[in-house]
Amino acid sequence: MGDRTCIIDLARMLNLSPSTVWRLIKRKVLKAHSSPLCPGISETCKMTRMRWVLRLIMDYSIPHDPTYYGMFDVVHIDEKWFYLTQKSQRVYLANNEPKPHRIGKSRTKIPKFMFMEAVARPRWDDDGNCEFDGKLGIFPFTNSAAAKRTSKNRVKGTLETKPVKSVNQIATRAMMINMLIPAIKEKWLPHVGEKVIYIIQDNAKAHIMQSDPEWQQHYKQDGFTFVLTQQPANSPDCNILDLGFFRSIQSLIHKKMPKTVEDLSGAVIDAYKELHPKTLSNVWMTLQYVGNEILKHKGDNNYQLPHNKKKILEDEGNLPEQVKAPIWAVNECTQLYDEWKANQ
């Protein structure tokens, strides 16, 4: 593949002129492709991914009409670094417009903040109005510290926002207990009786488990029961935030062009609030289609991200709330997992 990375190399390999290759690209005989670096998937991980997707399918719908749960009692959380700026920023200029000159102290030490984000599936009423936008909150891992000396930017004693240097279990536990749980209780739709909320997180070392002693003191509050659940290892495609929502936020942040770390924190929160609930709702739909791809490929991640023309289906009134899984894939994966489990 190394001799296909540019048009000139490709033309040399095909024994054609670069202009001919360019015309083939314009005619869509050839196409450019960005090949992402995907996590390695072991056999055990494949089985875990298959089992995780199968558990998202309603039991009573198997095997004749396998259909995914609505996932309205699920919250996805994840952490992400947001940088003050990019090393390279593309902009479009007029012919005689001067080129922007951006400066920074170091290209390798761009200021950054880590945020924890939590989302649920948005809800819509019969008239198409949004009852619940699904955005539970985005929380920065920061603290405030007084400046130790005077500089050209501030005087001594001025409170400055500083990122938490080490995001460990202590920091994430405090964030979930003090910020996440109150946000869910405040924003969740009214319910009758006990409400069980499943919080999906990845397998980072900084994350706590359901058996964490301090978490056990807080996981039941005011009619809510919060259950921590881990997604499969090496599976960012199983998390709503990694699947697409983080990218949407990142694109909005770059448009705001923050200048300081305080501006960055505000820009991230503003971008999070500005995203339309439909964007989040579409990612939840994509998660179900990704589940189908995982089943079709027997737990592997060697597939193209599915695009199912959700906008067209929505305009036609045919966008399903719950996606159906292919019967053959469900049956084959169930049998394959049972055989693998029996041999362990």
Tab-separated table of C-alpha atoms in Angstrom:
chain	number	residue	atom	x	y	z
A	1	MET	CA	0.000	0.000	0.000
A	2	GLY	CA	2.989	2.303	0.398
A	3	ASP	CA	3.135	3.041	-3.337
A	4	ARG	CA	-0.470	4.271	-3.405
A	5	THR	CA	-0.240	7.188	-1.020
A	6	CYS	CA	-0.098	9.937	-3.660
A	7	ILE	CA	-1.190	10.407	-7.260
A	8	ILE	CA	2.355	10.528	-8.659
A	9	ASP	CA	3.342	7.217	-7.043
A	10	LEU	CA	0.082	5.621	-8.152
A	11	ALA	CA	0.599	6.863	-11.717
A	12	ARG	CA	4.112	5.427	-11.744
A	13	MET	CA	2.836	2.075	-10.497
A	14	LEU	CA	0.076	1.973	-13.148
A	15	ASN	CA	2.426	3.274	-15.854
A	16	LEU	CA	0.076	6.180	-16.523
A	17	SER	CA	0.442	9.926	-16.428
A	18	PRO	CA	-0.677	11.786	-13.279
A	19	SER	CA	-3.307	13.658	-15.310
A	20	THR	CA	-4.805	10.347	-16.467
A	21	VAL	CA	-4.944	9.084	-12.899
A	22	TRP	CA	-6.623	12.324	-11.849
A	23	ARG	CA	-9.274	11.887	-14.542
A	24	LEU	CA	-9.896	8.327	-13.318
A	25	ILE	CA	-10.426	9.715	-9.835
A	26	LYS	CA	-12.881	12.311	-11.149
A	27	ARG	CA	-14.769	9.548	-12.965
A	28	LYS	CA	-14.804	7.563	-9.697
A	29	VAL	CA	-12.917	4.673	-11.243
A	30	LEU	CA	-10.355	5.248	-8.488
A	31	LYS	CA	-11.064	6.691	-5.067
A	32	ALA	CA	-9.102	7.998	-2.111
A	33	HIS	CA	-9.385	6.132	1.162
A	34	SER	CA	-8.145	7.010	4.649
A	35	SER	CA	-7.213	3.813	6.440
A	36	PRO	CA	-7.699	4.170	10.207
A	37	LEU	CA	-5.568	2.274	12.696
A	38	CYS	CA	-7.996	0.023	14.578
A	39	PRO	CA	-7.408	-1.719	17.915
A	40	GLY	CA	-6.222	-5.305	17.734
A	41	ILE	CA	-8.975	-7.805	18.534
A	42	SER	CA	-8.126	-11.158	20.122
A	43	GLU	CA	-10.364	-14.207	19.875
A	44	THR	CA	-11.550	-13.697	23.444
A	45	CYS	CA	-12.313	-10.068	22.709
A	46	LYS	CA	-14.323	-11.057	19.631
A	47	MET	CA	-16.448	-13.372	21.732
A	48	THR	CA	-16.927	-10.655	24.344
A	49	ARG	CA	-18.004	-8.162	21.693
A	50	MET	CA	-20.490	-10.635	20.218
A	51	ARG	CA	-21.918	-11.402	23.652
A	52	TRP	CA	-22.188	-7.703	24.475
A	53	VAL	CA	-24.185	-7.001	21.313
A	54	LEU	CA	-26.404	-10.056	21.810
A	55	ARG	CA	-27.300	-8.756	25.265
A	56	LEU	CA	-28.554	-5.538	23.648
A	57	ILE	CA	-31.194	-7.548	21.791
A	58	MET	CA	-34.515	-8.206	23.496
A	59	ASP	CA	-34.663	-11.836	24.638
A	60	TYR	CA	-38.251	-12.449	23.571
A	61	SER	CA	-37.490	-11.274	20.017
A	62	ILE	CA	-34.892	-14.015	19.475
A	63	PRO	CA	-34.706	-15.994	17.221
A	64	HIS	CA	-37.593	-15.013	14.924
A	65	ASP	CA	-37.462	-11.197	14.990
A	66	PRO	CA	-34.327	-10.015	16.849
A	67	THR	CA	-34.738	-6.355	17.814
A	68	TYR	CA	-32.537	-4.088	19.909
A	69	TYR	CA	-33.680	-2.600	23.184
A	70	GLY	CA	-34.669	1.042	23.093
A	71	MET	CA	-31.707	1.759	25.423
A	72	PHE	CA	-33.656	4.507	27.181
A	73	ASP	CA	-32.257	3.470	30.568
A	74	VAL	CA	-28.600	3.627	29.491
A	75	VAL	CA	-26.027	6.377	30.030
A	76	HIS	CA	-22.684	6.388	28.220
A	77	ILE	CA	-19.731	8.172	29.806
A	78	ASP	CA	-16.190	8.730	28.612
A	79	GLU	CA	-13.263	11.098	29.033
A	80	LYS	CA	-11.492	13.087	26.349
A	81	TRP	CA	-8.650	15.568	26.082
A	82	PHE	CA	-9.618	18.804	24.351
A	83	TYR	CA	-6.726	20.922	23.069
A	84	LEU	CA	-6.591	24.698	22.932
A	85	THR	CA	-5.696	24.586	19.247
A	86	GLN	CA	-4.520	22.280	16.492
A	87	LYS	CA	-0.976	22.160	15.204
A	88	SER	CA	-2.345	22.826	11.737
A	89	GLN	CA	-5.620	24.613	11.002
A	90	ARG	CA	-7.110	24.739	7.501
A	91	VAL	CA	-8.951	27.928	6.520
A	92	TYR	CA	-10.121	29.362	3.204
A	93	LEU	CA	-8.876	32.811	2.215
A	94	ALA	CA	-9.568	35.301	-0.524
A	95	ASN	CA	-6.941	35.634	-3.239
A	96	ASN	CA	-5.305	38.744	-1.760
A	97	GLU	CA	-6.126	38.069	1.887
A	98	PRO	CA	-3.066	37.823	4.177
A	99	LYS	CA	-2.322	34.445	5.693
A	100	PRO	CA	-3.120	34.198	9.416
A	101	HIS	CA	-0.096	33.893	11.686
A	102	ARG	CA	-0.629	31.686	14.737
A	103	ILE	CA	1.972	31.455	17.485
A	104	GLY	CA	2.444	29.349	20.574
A	105	LYS	CA	5.124	28.626	23.130
A	106	SER	CA	5.549	25.030	21.992
A	107	ARG	CA	4.004	22.748	19.387
A	108	THR	CA	4.448	19.800	21.747
A	109	LYS	CA	2.917	21.411	24.841
A	110	ILE	CA	-0.409	22.776	23.671
A	111	PRO	CA	-2.674	23.473	26.683
A	112	LYS	CA	-5.376	20.868	27.139
A	113	PHE	CA	-8.194	19.895	29.486
A	114	MET	CA	-9.759	16.524	30.153
A	115	PHE	CA	-13.540	16.394	30.341
A	116	MET	CA	-15.944	13.679	31.398
A	117	GLU	CA	-19.065	13.612	29.272
A	118	ALA	CA	-22.323	11.792	29.927
A	119	VAL	CA	-25.137	11.268	27.434
A	120	ALA	CA	-28.381	9.328	27.287
A	121	ARG	CA	-30.771	8.729	24.423
A	122	PRO	CA	-32.965	11.757	23.605
A	123	ARG	CA	-36.742	11.462	23.881
A	124	TRP	CA	-39.351	12.885	21.513
A	125	ASP	CA	-43.098	13.244	21.934
A	126	ASP	CA	-45.727	12.273	19.362
A	127	ASP	CA	-45.500	15.698	17.715
A	128	GLY	CA	-41.740	15.460	17.254
A	129	ASN	CA	-40.872	17.868	20.063
A	130	CYS	CA	-37.819	17.099	22.158
A	131	GLU	CA	-38.790	16.158	25.718
A	132	PHE	CA	-35.282	15.226	26.844
A	133	ASP	CA	-32.138	16.157	24.901
A	134	GLY	CA	-30.031	13.357	26.404
A	135	LYS	CA	-27.167	15.711	27.298
A	136	LEU	CA	-26.565	15.087	30.986
A	137	GLY	CA	-23.427	17.179	31.273
A	138	ILE	CA	-19.780	17.660	30.427
A	139	PHE	CA	-17.505	18.101	33.424
A	140	PRO	CA	-13.893	19.364	33.323
A	141	PHE	CA	-11.194	17.825	35.485
A	142	THR	CA	-9.897	21.155	36.754
A	143	ASN	CA	-9.147	22.984	39.960
A	144	SER	CA	-8.553	26.602	40.891
A	145	ALA	CA	-5.231	27.791	42.274
A	146	ALA	CA	-3.967	31.238	43.215
A	147	ALA	CA	-1.114	32.609	41.110
A	148	LYS	CA	2.135	32.457	43.076
A	149	ARG	CA	3.714	35.476	41.401
A	150	THR	CA	2.781	38.460	39.281
A	151	SER	CA	3.180	38.274	35.514
A	152	LYS	CA	2.136	40.336	32.508
A	153	ASN	CA	-1.110	38.343	32.380
A	154	ARG	CA	-2.250	38.558	36.028
A	155	VAL	CA	-1.271	39.747	39.467
A	156	LYS	CA	-0.222	37.543	42.342
A	157	GLY	CA	-3.130	35.828	44.062
A	158	THR	CA	-5.414	35.747	41.014
A	159	LEU	CA	-7.358	32.493	40.819
A	160	GLU	CA	-6.365	30.461	37.772
A	161	THR	CA	-8.024	27.406	36.283
A	162	LYS	CA	-5.602	24.491	36.184
A	163	PRO	CA	-6.140	21.027	34.716
A	164	VAL	CA	-5.945	18.085	37.078
A	165	LYS	CA	-2.498	16.608	36.479
A	166	SER	CA	-3.439	13.000	37.183
A	167	VAL	CA	-6.928	11.701	36.426
A	168	ASN	CA	-7.087	8.553	38.540
A	169	GLN	CA	-9.787	6.569	40.308
A	170	ILE	CA	-9.985	9.154	43.072
A	171	ALA	CA	-10.744	11.911	40.559
A	172	THR	CA	-13.236	9.891	38.501
A	173	ARG	CA	-15.010	8.571	41.605
A	174	ALA	CA	-15.438	12.100	42.932
A	175	MET	CA	-16.643	13.303	39.536
A	176	MET	CA	-19.245	10.555	39.236
A	177	ILE	CA	-20.553	10.905	42.777
A	178	ASN	CA	-20.522	14.702	43.018
A	179	MET	CA	-21.347	15.677	39.428
A	180	LEU	CA	-22.734	12.798	37.359
A	181	ILE	CA	-25.307	11.390	39.782
A	182	PRO	CA	-26.816	14.817	40.640
A	183	ALA	CA	-26.980	15.671	36.914
A	184	ILE	CA	-28.879	12.472	36.112
A	185	LYS	CA	-31.325	13.002	38.971
A	186	GLU	CA	-31.920	16.596	37.902
A	187	LYS	CA	-32.397	16.054	34.165
A	188	TRP	CA	-33.960	12.596	33.914
A	189	LEU	CA	-37.608	12.420	32.940
A	190	PRO	CA	-40.083	11.784	35.782
A	191	HIS	CA	-40.676	8.124	36.550
A	192	VAL	CA	-42.761	5.984	38.878
A	193	GLY	CA	-41.069	3.603	41.301
A	194	GLU	CA	-37.445	2.502	41.250
A	195	LYS	CA	-35.484	3.460	38.128
A	196	VAL	CA	-32.378	1.467	37.197
A	197	ILE	CA	-29.817	3.409	35.145
A	198	TYR	CA	-26.996	1.487	33.474
A	199	ILE	CA	-23.829	3.576	33.149
A	200	ILE	CA	-21.619	2.263	30.341
A	201	GLN	CA	-17.896	3.041	30.543
A	202	ASP	CA	-14.709	1.718	28.994
A	203	ASN	CA	-12.041	-0.313	30.764
A	204	ALA	CA	-9.652	2.512	31.632
A	205	LYS	CA	-7.711	2.022	34.859
A	206	ALA	CA	-9.089	5.295	36.189
A	207	HIS	CA	-12.652	3.954	36.140
A	208	ILE	CA	-14.213	2.399	39.211
A	209	MET	CA	-16.246	-0.794	39.330
A	210	GLN	CA	-19.713	-1.375	40.730
A	211	SER	CA	-18.131	-3.110	43.732
A	212	ASP	CA	-16.161	0.004	44.724
A	213	PRO	CA	-16.820	0.523	48.476
A	214	GLU	CA	-17.414	4.270	48.255
A	215	TRP	CA	-19.621	3.904	45.169
A	216	GLN	CA	-21.706	1.348	47.054
A	217	GLN	CA	-22.654	4.093	49.496
A	218	HIS	CA	-24.080	6.325	46.745
A	219	TYR	CA	-25.379	4.146	43.911
A	220	LYS	CA	-28.939	4.164	45.299
A	221	GLN	CA	-30.496	7.600	45.682
A	222	ASP	CA	-34.004	9.079	45.509
A	223	GLY	CA	-35.586	6.227	43.578
A	224	PHE	CA	-32.592	5.725	41.267
A	225	THR	CA	-30.249	2.748	41.135
A	226	PHE	CA	-27.027	3.347	39.207
A	227	VAL	CA	-25.270	0.275	37.819
A	228	LEU	CA	-21.751	0.595	36.392
A	229	THR	CA	-21.129	-1.606	33.357
A	230	GLN	CA	-17.966	-2.031	31.299
A	231	GLN	CA	-18.058	-2.118	27.517
A	232	PRO	CA	-15.885	-4.719	25.735
A	233	ALA	CA	-12.144	-4.094	25.702
A	234	ASN	CA	-10.617	-2.402	22.639
A	235	SER	CA	-14.092	-1.393	21.477
A	236	PRO	CA	-14.484	2.373	21.058
A	237	ASP	CA	-17.168	1.571	18.477
A	238	CYS	CA	-19.368	0.380	21.358
A	239	ASN	CA	-19.476	3.798	23.029
A	240	ILE	CA	-21.735	6.607	21.853
A	241	LEU	CA	-19.147	9.287	22.579
A	242	ASP	CA	-16.250	7.635	20.752
A	243	LEU	CA	-18.565	6.625	17.930
A	244	GLY	CA	-19.228	10.160	16.796
A	245	PHE	CA	-20.371	12.644	19.422
A	246	PHE	CA	-16.858	13.694	20.460
A	247	ARG	CA	-16.026	14.490	16.827
A	248	SER	CA	-19.051	16.756	16.567
A	249	ILE	CA	-17.990	18.685	19.659
A	250	GLN	CA	-14.390	18.935	18.461
A	251	SER	CA	-15.420	20.461	15.141
A	252	LEU	CA	-17.451	23.171	16.895
A	253	ILE	CA	-14.601	23.991	19.280
A	254	HIS	CA	-12.179	24.656	16.425
A	255	LYS	CA	-14.660	27.119	14.933
A	256	LYS	CA	-14.649	29.130	18.171
A	257	MET	CA	-10.826	29.495	18.162
A	258	PRO	CA	-10.320	29.870	21.957
A	259	LYS	CA	-7.278	31.889	23.023
A	260	THR	CA	-6.824	30.915	26.695
A	261	VAL	CA	-7.432	27.823	28.795
A	262	GLU	CA	-10.419	29.560	30.386
A	263	ASP	CA	-11.802	30.199	26.900
A	264	LEU	CA	-11.205	26.537	26.037
A	265	SER	CA	-13.269	25.309	28.972
A	266	GLY	CA	-16.106	27.633	28.028
A	267	ALA	CA	-15.856	26.702	24.345
A	268	VAL	CA	-16.146	22.986	25.119
A	269	ILE	CA	-19.209	23.503	27.300
A	270	ASP	CA	-20.811	25.853	24.748
A	271	ALA	CA	-20.160	23.397	21.902
A	272	TYR	CA	-21.710	20.620	23.967
A	273	LYS	CA	-24.833	22.691	24.585
A	274	GLU	CA	-25.116	23.883	20.979
A	275	LEU	CA	-25.191	20.425	19.404
A	276	HIS	CA	-28.694	19.546	18.302
A	277	PRO	CA	-30.322	16.558	20.045
A	278	LYS	CA	-30.874	15.018	16.606
A	279	THR	CA	-27.110	14.672	16.251
A	280	LEU	CA	-26.970	12.668	19.461
A	281	SER	CA	-30.059	10.679	18.517
A	282	ASN	CA	-28.477	9.702	15.200
A	283	VAL	CA	-25.385	8.382	16.978
A	284	TRP	CA	-27.605	6.155	19.123
A	285	MET	CA	-29.124	4.810	15.925
A	286	THR	CA	-25.641	4.242	14.507
A	287	LEU	CA	-24.715	2.220	17.602
A	288	GLN	CA	-27.426	-0.302	16.757
A	289	TYR	CA	-26.268	-0.555	13.148
A	290	VAL	CA	-22.694	-0.993	14.404
A	291	GLY	CA	-23.978	-3.853	16.549
A	292	ASN	CA	-25.247	-5.513	13.380
A	293	GLU	CA	-21.823	-5.147	11.763
A	294	ILE	CA	-20.147	-6.688	14.812
A	295	LEU	CA	-22.476	-9.678	14.567
A	296	LYS	CA	-21.976	-10.028	10.810
A	297	HIS	CA	-18.184	-10.044	11.272
A	298	LYS	CA	-18.245	-12.429	14.255
A	299	GLY	CA	-17.006	-9.822	16.724
A	300	ASP	CA	-14.243	-8.401	14.525
A	301	ASN	CA	-13.832	-4.686	13.802
A	302	ASN	CA	-12.915	-5.139	10.135
A	303	TYR	CA	-15.935	-3.314	8.757
A	304	GLN	CA	-16.851	0.073	7.366
A	305	LEU	CA	-18.902	2.335	9.604
A	306	PRO	CA	-22.480	1.908	8.352
A	307	HIS	CA	-24.327	4.859	6.831
A	308	ASN	CA	-28.016	4.082	6.584
A	309	LYS	CA	-29.419	7.347	5.185
A	310	LYS	CA	-31.011	8.272	8.496
A	311	LYS	CA	-31.921	11.768	7.279
A	312	ILE	CA	-33.815	10.407	4.265
A	313	LEU	CA	-35.605	7.814	6.392
A	314	GLU	CA	-36.543	10.498	8.913
A	315	ASP	CA	-37.947	12.789	6.219
A	316	GLU	CA	-40.012	9.884	4.906
A	317	GLY	CA	-41.197	9.011	8.414
A	318	ASN	CA	-39.594	5.568	8.219
A	319	LEU	CA	-36.713	5.985	10.674
A	320	PRO	CA	-37.059	3.151	13.208
A	321	GLU	CA	-36.565	3.767	16.897
A	322	GLN	CA	-35.303	0.229	17.381
A	323	VAL	CA	-33.220	-1.490	14.724
A	324	LYS	CA	-33.685	-5.133	13.843
A	325	ALA	CA	-30.684	-7.458	13.803
A	326	PRO	CA	-30.162	-9.970	10.966
A	327	ILE	CA	-31.578	-13.322	12.044
A	328	TRP	CA	-28.784	-15.364	10.472
A	329	ALA	CA	-26.072	-13.316	12.206
A	330	VAL	CA	-27.761	-13.603	15.604
A	331	ASN	CA	-28.167	-17.370	15.274
A	332	GLU	CA	-24.603	-17.927	14.055
A	333	CYS	CA	-23.064	-15.728	16.753
A	334	THR	CA	-25.149	-17.352	19.476
A	335	GLN	CA	-24.017	-20.798	18.367
A	336	LEU	CA	-20.398	-19.678	17.983
A	337	TYR	CA	-20.345	-18.119	21.453
A	338	ASP	CA	-21.911	-21.194	23.071
A	339	GLU	CA	-19.318	-23.453	21.435
A	340	TRP	CA	-16.474	-21.176	22.517
A	341	LYS	CA	-17.821	-21.003	26.062
A	342	ALA	CA	-18.114	-24.789	26.259
A	343	ASN	CA	-14.447	-25.190	25.308
A	344	GLN	CA	-13.145	-22.802	27.947
